[in-house]
Amino acid sequence: MIQLAAISRIFYMGEQAVRALDQVDLTILPGEYVSIMGPSGSGKSTLLNVIGLLDRPDSGQYLLNGKNVTDLSETEQAKVRREKIGFVFQSFHLVPRMTAAENIELPLTLSGIPLSERKTRVLETLQSFNLSDRAQHRPAELSGGQRQRVAIARATIMRPTAILADEPTGNLDHRIGAEVMALLEALHQGGTTLLIVTHDRELGLRAQRKIGMRDGRIESDTRNEKQ
Amino acid sequence: MRAQDTLLFAVKTLRSYPTRSMLIMLAMALGVAAVIVLTALGDGARRYVINQFSSIGTNLIIVLPGRAETAGGFPGAALGQTPRDLTLDDARWVGRLPQVRRYAPLNVGVAELSAAGVLREVTVLGSSAEILPIRHMRLVQGNIIAGIFENSAQIILGDKLAQDFFPDGNALGQRVRLGDRRFLVAGILAMQGESMGFNSDEIVIIPVQHAQALFNTHSLFRLMVEARHRSEIEATKAAIHETIVRRHNGEDDVTVITQDAVLATFDRILHALTLGVAGIAIISLLVAGILVMNVMLVAVSQRTGEIGLLKAIGTPALTIRLVFLTEAILLSVAGAILGFALGQAGSLLLRIAYPQLPAWPPIWANFAGIAVAILVGTLAGLLPAARAARLDPVQALNKR
Ligand SMILES: Nc1ncnc2c1ncn2[C@@H]1O[C@H](COP(=O)(O)OP(=O)(O)OP(=O)(O)O)[C@@H](O)[C@H]1O
Ligand SMILES: [Mg+2]
């Protein structure tokens, strides 16, 4: 469970203070599927970064599964990211010199998991993401959709409780984007909390919970009645 | 992250930038090789000089007429006296000292040697039979007997002279003329080549009295003395000095030097020279270190996106620091090993090109080269690694 209370993140551009997040209160239950929408500069990415412990809020309190994570040390926050959170980015962020398999393996390597276990888990993951025949390809040799599939595979291999995706379809055409969304939604079906920032209204509306942002504040927060 | 994975990660990264890695390695390697080759050269020169000294004899004490300048002039100078000669009698008295194993008086000059219709100027050593063992000279032909040689008109020819004058190899037993005197060839020196600027293949040795008559002098050029024991050299030197001063009515007008002292001086000078060139070479290693730092800093800024990603998937700053530091250390270790190999090869080439020069790199230089390379590489990696670890993950991810 993600609980934000009066979270603010302020950037200073010279004299000017930009309130990227302005007293945000937000609770996300385990297993929820949430889309975050809003105009450019409204603070969507900043919200995701704070939730994912990549960015520290200037004020407010953040409880993750009931535990205050705002004042954890850098190393402890890294551990939380490693074990509980998977990131998916608009620009994939694959390491260009590594093969698809090596990119997927990276989080396991960083966690100190032994080689034999890493190999089996990477093979399983490649299989379930339909990437087995691309295992030895480098990112430059993959299509955009394949790259994002590799990135999602990497984000899930540590079996995180939450996937945070910042415009995961932003660099993909509509059809491939829909495929990637289906992949993420399948993860949600498996019980993972899913947060997606998107500019695409149509994709955003597929979530059970839709958050609208403006000027660093949550403007709207609606849930599907069906759910 | 486990240690072997960190290592593997660094190795893979370095291999994916082959040109850059090779260049850094080469810079390091050249630095290490410079340390090794230059010290091999310096130490080779030192050993060469020491070898030259031991080829002119061991436990050697040399007596020269006149006082060394550094002692501030001899006492008699004020009274208008000239220094006394160092005479054959002085030599005999020195020879009676119990610490002295052998001694050989020495006069040196140039005279015309003629035989079998050939005439040539040669360097003449006037001495006793003992000169041969003292200066480590051997005869290939003939037999020189101490006591007989000194009292007869015998001559020993250098190997090359013997061949030039008597190409048939029948020099032994022939009569030759040196200046206005006739001598019997009683021995031929074994080939020795150059030694301390003397080519012993082109000299002749005659009894010292004949030499003094030939050159019209009563003073010896040198008195060479061999002490019985290495440990007694200083005591022997003092005894010799005392004997001669007593014979010269208390006037301190000779200089006694030991080969050890001269050797030690050369040793010190050449050792300092070796250290000096090692120091210069180590500066090239520092330059290589700066290159490593520069290239690593560029790598960090090129790989900012990757660093952001590593942070996003939960890599602690410490691990990132370690990954980059490992790269720097690996590069310098590889460079040091390559440089060691290059240095050994370079010294080998030196030894092949100059066989007289024992250009072996001293062990300390091998260690110093490798250790400084690794130390410098590690230090040079610290700053880039810290910079990588400090990057803000959000900014790193957003950088293109
Ligand atoms: N590092 C930073 N320094 C200064 N200002 C920043 C920084 N990061 C974000 N901002 C500002 O904070 C505000 C929110 O930025 P954020 O990236 O969260 O917006 P966004 O909703 O993700 O926009 P977009 O849809 O364009 O991605 C913007 O006004 C942005 O200019
Ligand atoms: Mg954004």
Coordinates of C-alpha atoms in Angstrom, one line a residue, chain B residues 70-374:
Chain B
T70 CA 91.3 17.7 -1.1
A71 CA 93.6 17.3 1.9
G72 CA 94.8 20.8 1.4
G73 CA 98.3 20.6 0.0
F74 CA 101.2 18.8 1.7
P75 CA 103.1 20.3 4.6
G76 CA 106.4 20.7 2.7
A77 CA 104.8 23.0 0.1
A78 CA 105.3 26.0 2.3
L79 CA 109.0 25.3 2.6
G80 CA 109.4 25.1 -1.1
Q81 CA 109.9 21.3 -1.0
T82 CA 108.7 19.1 -3.8
P83 CA 107.0 15.9 -2.9
R84 CA 109.3 13.0 -2.5
D85 CA 109.3 10.3 -5.1
L86 CA 107.5 7.0 -4.5
T87 CA 110.4 4.6 -5.0
L88 CA 111.0 1.0 -5.5
D89 CA 112.4 0.8 -2.0
D90 CA 109.2 2.2 -0.7
A91 CA 107.4 -0.6 -2.6
R92 CA 109.7 -3.3 -1.1
W93 CA 109.0 -2.0 2.4
V94 CA 105.3 -2.1 1.8
G95 CA 105.7 -5.6 0.4
R96 CA 107.1 -6.7 3.8
L97 CA 104.0 -5.8 5.7
P98 CA 102.2 -9.0 7.0
Q99 CA 98.8 -7.9 5.7
V100 CA 100.1 -7.6 2.1
R101 CA 99.6 -10.7 -0.1
R102 CA 101.4 -9.3 -3.2
Y103 CA 102.4 -6.0 -4.6
A104 CA 103.4 -4.7 -8.0
P105 CA 105.2 -1.4 -8.7
L106 CA 104.1 0.3 -11.8
N107 CA 105.6 2.7 -14.4
V108 CA 103.8 3.6 -17.6
G109 CA 105.1 5.1 -20.7
V110 CA 105.3 4.9 -24.5
A111 CA 108.2 3.4 -26.5
E112 CA 109.0 2.1 -29.9
L113 CA 108.8 -1.6 -30.3
S114 CA 110.6 -3.2 -33.2
A115 CA 111.0 -6.8 -34.3
A116 CA 110.9 -8.8 -37.5
G117 CA 111.3 -5.6 -39.4
V118 CA 108.1 -4.0 -37.9
L119 CA 108.2 -0.8 -35.9
R120 CA 105.4 0.5 -33.7
E121 CA 104.8 2.7 -30.7
V122 CA 103.3 0.8 -27.8
T123 CA 102.2 1.4 -24.3
V124 CA 104.8 0.0 -21.8
L125 CA 104.0 -1.2 -18.3
G126 CA 107.0 -1.6 -16.1
S127 CA 106.3 -3.9 -13.2
S128 CA 107.0 -7.2 -11.5
A129 CA 105.7 -10.6 -12.2
E130 CA 103.0 -10.0 -9.5
I131 CA 101.2 -7.6 -11.8
L132 CA 99.7 -10.6 -13.6
P133 CA 97.8 -12.1 -10.6
I134 CA 97.0 -8.6 -9.2
R135 CA 95.4 -7.4 -12.4
H136 CA 93.9 -10.8 -13.2
M137 CA 95.8 -11.2 -16.4
R138 CA 96.6 -14.6 -17.8
L139 CA 99.3 -15.8 -20.2
V140 CA 98.5 -17.9 -23.2
Q141 CA 102.1 -18.8 -23.9
G142 CA 105.2 -18.7 -21.8
N143 CA 105.9 -18.8 -18.1
I144 CA 106.8 -15.8 -16.0
I145 CA 108.6 -16.7 -12.7
A146 CA 108.6 -14.1 -9.9
G147 CA 112.2 -13.2 -9.0
I148 CA 113.6 -14.2 -12.4
F149 CA 111.4 -11.8 -14.5
E150 CA 112.4 -8.8 -12.5
N151 CA 116.1 -9.4 -12.8
S152 CA 116.3 -10.2 -16.5
A153 CA 115.5 -8.5 -19.8
Q154 CA 112.2 -10.3 -20.4
I155 CA 109.2 -8.9 -22.0
I156 CA 105.5 -9.9 -22.1
L157 CA 103.6 -9.0 -25.2
G158 CA 99.9 -8.3 -25.5
D159 CA 98.0 -10.8 -27.6
K160 CA 97.4 -8.5 -30.5
L161 CA 100.9 -7.2 -30.6
A162 CA 102.3 -10.7 -30.6
Q163 CA 100.1 -11.5 -33.6
D164 CA 101.0 -8.3 -35.5
F165 CA 104.7 -8.7 -35.0
F166 CA 104.8 -12.4 -35.4
P167 CA 101.9 -13.5 -37.6
D168 CA 103.3 -17.1 -37.6
G169 CA 102.6 -17.4 -33.9
N170 CA 106.3 -18.0 -33.0
A171 CA 106.7 -14.9 -30.8
L172 CA 107.8 -16.7 -27.7
G173 CA 111.6 -16.8 -27.4
Q174 CA 112.1 -14.1 -30.0
R175 CA 114.3 -11.1 -29.4
V176 CA 112.6 -7.7 -29.7
R177 CA 113.9 -4.1 -29.3
L178 CA 112.1 -1.6 -27.1
G179 CA 113.6 1.9 -27.3
D180 CA 117.4 1.2 -27.2
R181 CA 117.1 -2.0 -25.2
R182 CA 116.7 -5.6 -26.2
F183 CA 114.3 -8.0 -24.6
L184 CA 113.4 -11.7 -24.8
V185 CA 109.8 -12.5 -25.3
A186 CA 108.9 -14.6 -22.3
G187 CA 105.1 -14.6 -22.3
I188 CA 102.1 -13.6 -24.3
L189 CA 99.0 -12.2 -22.6
A190 CA 95.6 -13.8 -23.0
M191 CA 93.1 -11.8 -24.9
Q192 CA 91.3 -9.6 -22.4
G193 CA 90.0 -6.6 -24.4
E194 CA 89.3 -3.2 -23.1
S195 CA 89.4 -2.7 -19.3
M196 CA 89.3 0.7 -17.7
G197 CA 90.4 2.3 -20.9
F198 CA 93.5 0.1 -21.2
N199 CA 93.5 -2.3 -24.1
S200 CA 95.7 -5.0 -22.6
D201 CA 95.9 -6.7 -26.0
E202 CA 98.2 -3.9 -27.2
I203 CA 100.6 -3.4 -24.2
V204 CA 103.9 -4.8 -23.3
I205 CA 105.1 -5.5 -19.8
I206 CA 108.8 -5.3 -18.9
P207 CA 110.6 -5.4 -15.5
V208 CA 110.2 -2.1 -13.6
Q209 CA 113.9 -1.3 -13.4
H210 CA 114.2 -1.4 -17.2
A211 CA 111.1 0.8 -17.5
Q212 CA 112.6 3.4 -15.1
A213 CA 115.8 3.4 -17.1
L214 CA 113.9 3.6 -20.3
F215 CA 111.8 6.5 -19.2
N216 CA 114.6 8.0 -17.1
T217 CA 112.7 8.3 -13.8
H218 CA 113.1 7.1 -10.2
S219 CA 109.5 7.6 -9.1
L220 CA 106.8 5.0 -9.5
F221 CA 103.6 5.9 -11.3
R222 CA 101.6 3.7 -9.0
L223 CA 102.1 1.0 -6.4
M224 CA 99.5 -1.7 -6.6
V225 CA 99.0 -3.8 -3.4
E226 CA 96.7 -6.7 -2.9
A227 CA 95.5 -7.2 0.8
R228 CA 95.3 -10.6 2.2
H229 CA 91.7 -10.3 3.3
R230 CA 88.8 -8.1 2.3
S231 CA 88.1 -7.4 5.9
E232 CA 91.6 -6.1 6.4
I233 CA 91.6 -3.6 3.6
E234 CA 91.2 -0.5 5.8
A235 CA 93.9 -1.7 8.3
T236 CA 96.3 -2.6 5.4
K237 CA 95.7 0.8 3.9
A238 CA 96.6 2.5 7.2
A239 CA 99.7 0.3 7.6
I240 CA 100.9 1.1 4.1
H241 CA 100.4 4.8 4.7
E242 CA 102.3 4.7 8.0
T243 CA 105.2 2.8 6.5
I244 CA 105.7 5.2 3.6
V245 CA 105.3 8.3 5.8
R246 CA 107.9 6.9 8.2
R247 CA 110.2 6.2 5.3
H248 CA 109.6 9.8 4.0
N249 CA 110.8 11.2 7.3
G250 CA 107.2 11.8 8.5
E251 CA 106.1 13.7 5.5
D252 CA 102.7 12.8 4.4
D253 CA 103.2 12.9 0.7
V254 CA 101.4 9.9 -0.7
T255 CA 97.8 9.1 -1.4
V256 CA 96.6 5.7 -0.6
I257 CA 93.2 4.8 -2.1
T258 CA 91.3 1.5 -1.9
Q259 CA 89.5 0.2 -4.9
D260 CA 86.5 -0.4 -2.6
A261 CA 86.3 3.3 -1.8
V262 CA 86.4 4.2 -5.5
L263 CA 83.9 1.5 -6.3
A264 CA 81.6 2.6 -3.5
T265 CA 81.7 6.1 -4.9
F266 CA 80.8 5.0 -8.4
D267 CA 78.2 2.7 -7.0
R268 CA 76.6 5.5 -5.2
I269 CA 76.7 7.9 -8.1
L270 CA 75.2 5.3 -10.6
H271 CA 72.6 4.2 -8.0
A272 CA 71.5 7.8 -7.6
L273 CA 71.4 8.1 -11.4
T274 CA 69.2 5.0 -11.6
L275 CA 66.9 6.4 -9.0
G276 CA 66.8 9.6 -10.9
V277 CA 65.7 8.0 -14.2
A278 CA 63.2 5.9 -12.3
G279 CA 61.7 9.0 -10.9
I280 CA 61.4 10.6 -14.3
A281 CA 59.8 7.4 -15.6
I282 CA 57.4 7.4 -12.7
I283 CA 56.3 10.9 -13.7
S284 CA 55.1 9.3 -17.0
L285 CA 53.0 7.0 -14.9
L286 CA 51.4 10.0 -13.2
V287 CA 50.6 11.4 -16.6
A288 CA 49.0 8.1 -17.5
G289 CA 47.0 8.3 -14.3
I290 CA 45.7 11.7 -15.3
L291 CA 44.7 10.2 -18.7
V292 CA 42.9 7.4 -16.9
M293 CA 41.0 9.9 -14.8
N294 CA 40.1 12.0 -17.8
V295 CA 38.9 9.1 -19.8
M296 CA 36.9 7.7 -16.9
L297 CA 35.3 11.1 -16.3
V298 CA 34.2 11.1 -20.0
A299 CA 32.9 7.6 -19.6
V300 CA 30.8 8.6 -16.6
S301 CA 29.2 11.5 -18.5
Q302 CA 28.7 9.2 -21.5
R303 CA 27.1 6.6 -19.4
T304 CA 24.9 8.9 -17.3
G305 CA 21.7 7.3 -18.6
E306 CA 23.0 3.8 -17.7
I307 CA 24.0 5.1 -14.2
G308 CA 20.4 6.5 -13.8
L309 CA 19.0 3.2 -14.9
L310 CA 21.2 1.2 -12.5
K311 CA 20.0 3.5 -9.7
A312 CA 16.4 3.1 -10.7
I313 CA 16.6 -0.7 -10.5
G314 CA 18.0 -0.4 -7.0
T315 CA 21.8 -0.2 -7.2
P316 CA 23.2 1.5 -4.1
A317 CA 25.7 4.3 -4.7
L318 CA 28.4 2.2 -3.1
T319 CA 28.0 -0.5 -5.7
I320 CA 28.1 2.0 -8.6
R321 CA 31.3 3.5 -7.1
L322 CA 32.8 0.0 -6.9
V323 CA 31.9 -0.8 -10.5
F324 CA 33.7 2.2 -11.9
L325 CA 36.6 1.8 -9.5
T326 CA 37.0 -1.8 -10.6
E327 CA 37.2 -0.7 -14.2
A328 CA 40.0 1.8 -13.4
I329 CA 41.8 -0.9 -11.3
L330 CA 41.4 -3.5 -14.0
L331 CA 42.8 -1.2 -16.7
S332 CA 45.8 -0.3 -14.6
V333 CA 46.5 -3.9 -13.6
A334 CA 46.3 -5.0 -17.2
G335 CA 48.5 -2.0 -18.2
A336 CA 51.0 -2.8 -15.5
I337 CA 51.3 -6.5 -16.6
L338 CA 51.6 -5.5 -20.2
G339 CA 54.2 -2.8 -19.2
F340 CA 56.1 -5.4 -17.2
A341 CA 56.3 -7.7 -20.2
L342 CA 57.3 -4.7 -22.5
G343 CA 59.9 -3.7 -20.0
Q344 CA 61.5 -7.1 -19.7
A345 CA 61.5 -7.4 -23.5
G346 CA 63.1 -3.9 -23.8
S347 CA 65.8 -4.8 -21.3
L348 CA 66.4 -8.1 -23.2
L349 CA 66.8 -6.1 -26.4
L350 CA 69.3 -3.8 -24.7
R351 CA 71.3 -6.7 -23.5
I352 CA 71.3 -8.2 -27.0
A353 CA 72.3 -4.9 -28.6
Y354 CA 75.0 -4.1 -25.9
P355 CA 76.3 -7.5 -24.7
Q356 CA 78.8 -5.8 -22.3
L357 CA 76.0 -3.9 -20.6
P358 CA 74.3 -6.2 -18.0
A359 CA 70.9 -4.3 -18.4
W360 CA 68.8 -6.3 -15.9
P361 CA 66.0 -4.3 -14.3
P362 CA 66.5 -4.2 -10.6
I363 CA 63.8 -6.1 -8.7
W364 CA 62.7 -3.0 -6.8
A365 CA 62.1 -1.3 -10.1
N366 CA 59.8 -4.0 -11.4
F367 CA 57.8 -3.8 -8.2
A368 CA 57.8 0.0 -8.1
G369 CA 56.6 0.2 -11.7
I370 CA 53.8 -2.2 -11.2
A371 CA 52.8 -0.8 -7.7
V372 CA 52.8 2.8 -8.8
A373 CA 50.8 2.0 -11.9
I374 CA 48.1 0.2 -9.9

